[in-house]
Amino acid sequence: MTLPTHIKALTVLLLLLPGMGLWFGYIGGLSLSLGLAMGFLGSVLLISALAAQRRQRQRASDSLNRLHQEFGLSAPAERADQRA
């Protein structure tokens, strides 16, 4: 089983961020532990932003489905099946 490309890219990015924090911390004259902490903070912020985006998409999808049910409209997936 192969992973989707966006999962591979995210994994590589999450592995690179702490190293980049170390490198830029060293270049900027910071201690290595502070640079590493900045890299991990970047990883945490990236993960939380992606999770928030996913929750927002799920809420939008849920509201759309609720509107479709409330007004008796067919759901988008059902309409696609009817067209095919």
Short mmCIF file of C-alpha atoms in Angstrom, two decimals:
data_model
loop_
_atom_site.label_atom_id
_atom_site.label_comp_id
_atom_site.label_asym_id
_atom_site.label_seq_id
_atom_site.Cartn_x
_atom_site.Cartn_y
_atom_site.Cartn_z
CA MET A 1 0.00 0.00 0.00
CA THR A 2 1.38 3.39 -0.95
CA LEU A 3 0.67 6.61 0.87
CA PRO A 4 -0.90 9.59 -0.93
CA THR A 5 1.53 12.27 -2.05
CA HIS A 6 0.22 14.91 0.36
CA ILE A 7 0.80 12.56 3.31
CA LYS A 8 4.37 11.92 2.16
CA ALA A 9 5.00 15.65 1.73
CA LEU A 10 3.55 16.43 5.16
CA THR A 11 5.71 13.75 6.79
CA VAL A 12 8.85 15.09 5.16
CA LEU A 13 7.94 18.65 6.17
CA LEU A 14 7.30 17.63 9.77
CA LEU A 15 10.66 15.89 9.85
CA LEU A 16 12.45 18.87 8.31
CA LEU A 17 11.00 21.61 10.51
CA PRO A 18 12.96 20.73 13.69
CA GLY A 19 16.16 20.46 11.66
CA MET A 20 15.45 23.77 9.99
CA GLY A 21 14.83 25.29 13.42
CA LEU A 22 18.22 23.98 14.55
CA TRP A 23 19.95 25.37 11.47
CA PHE A 24 18.34 28.81 11.54
CA GLY A 25 18.79 28.97 15.30
CA TYR A 26 22.49 28.26 14.86
CA ILE A 27 22.83 30.79 12.04
CA GLY A 28 20.95 33.40 14.08
CA GLY A 29 23.20 32.87 17.08
CA LEU A 30 20.56 31.17 19.20
CA SER A 31 21.29 28.15 21.30
CA LEU A 32 20.70 24.82 19.62
CA SER A 33 18.00 23.88 22.11
CA LEU A 34 16.12 27.10 21.34
CA GLY A 35 16.41 26.41 17.60
CA LEU A 36 15.14 22.88 18.09
CA ALA A 37 12.25 24.19 20.20
CA MET A 38 11.36 26.64 17.42
CA GLY A 39 11.32 23.80 14.90
CA PHE A 40 9.07 21.66 17.06
CA LEU A 41 6.80 24.66 17.66
CA GLY A 42 6.57 25.07 13.90
CA SER A 43 5.59 21.40 13.59
CA VAL A 44 2.91 21.76 16.27
CA LEU A 45 1.53 24.91 14.64
CA LEU A 46 1.39 23.22 11.25
CA ILE A 47 -0.41 20.19 12.63
CA SER A 48 -2.91 22.32 14.56
CA ALA A 49 -3.60 24.51 11.52
CA LEU A 50 -4.25 21.44 9.36
CA ALA A 51 -6.51 19.94 12.03
CA ALA A 52 -8.47 23.20 12.31
CA GLN A 53 -8.88 23.33 8.54
CA ARG A 54 -10.14 19.76 8.51
CA ARG A 55 -12.64 20.47 11.30
CA GLN A 56 -13.87 23.55 9.43
CA ARG A 57 -14.42 21.52 6.25
CA GLN A 58 -16.26 18.83 8.21
CA ARG A 59 -18.53 21.43 9.84
CA ALA A 60 -19.30 22.98 6.47
CA SER A 61 -20.10 19.58 5.02
CA ASP A 62 -22.31 18.71 8.00
CA SER A 63 -24.22 22.00 7.69
CA LEU A 64 -24.74 21.48 3.98
CA ASN A 65 -26.03 17.95 4.56
CA ARG A 66 -28.32 19.21 7.32
CA LEU A 67 -29.76 21.87 4.99
CA HIS A 68 -30.29 19.26 2.30
CA GLN A 69 -32.17 17.04 4.75
CA GLU A 70 -34.17 19.93 6.20
CA PHE A 71 -35.46 21.09 2.82
CA GLY A 72 -35.86 17.59 1.39
CA LEU A 73 -33.20 18.02 -1.25
CA SER A 74 -31.08 15.15 -2.38
CA ALA A 75 -27.54 15.11 -1.09
CA PRO A 76 -24.74 15.97 -3.55
CA ALA A 77 -23.54 12.36 -3.64
CA GLU A 78 -27.04 11.13 -4.45
CA ARG A 79 -27.35 13.67 -7.27
CA ALA A 80 -24.07 12.48 -8.76
CA ASP A 81 -25.38 8.91 -8.66
CA GLN A 82 -28.60 9.98 -10.40
CA ARG A 83 -26.67 11.73 -13.17
CA ALA A 84 -24.48 8.71 -13.87
#
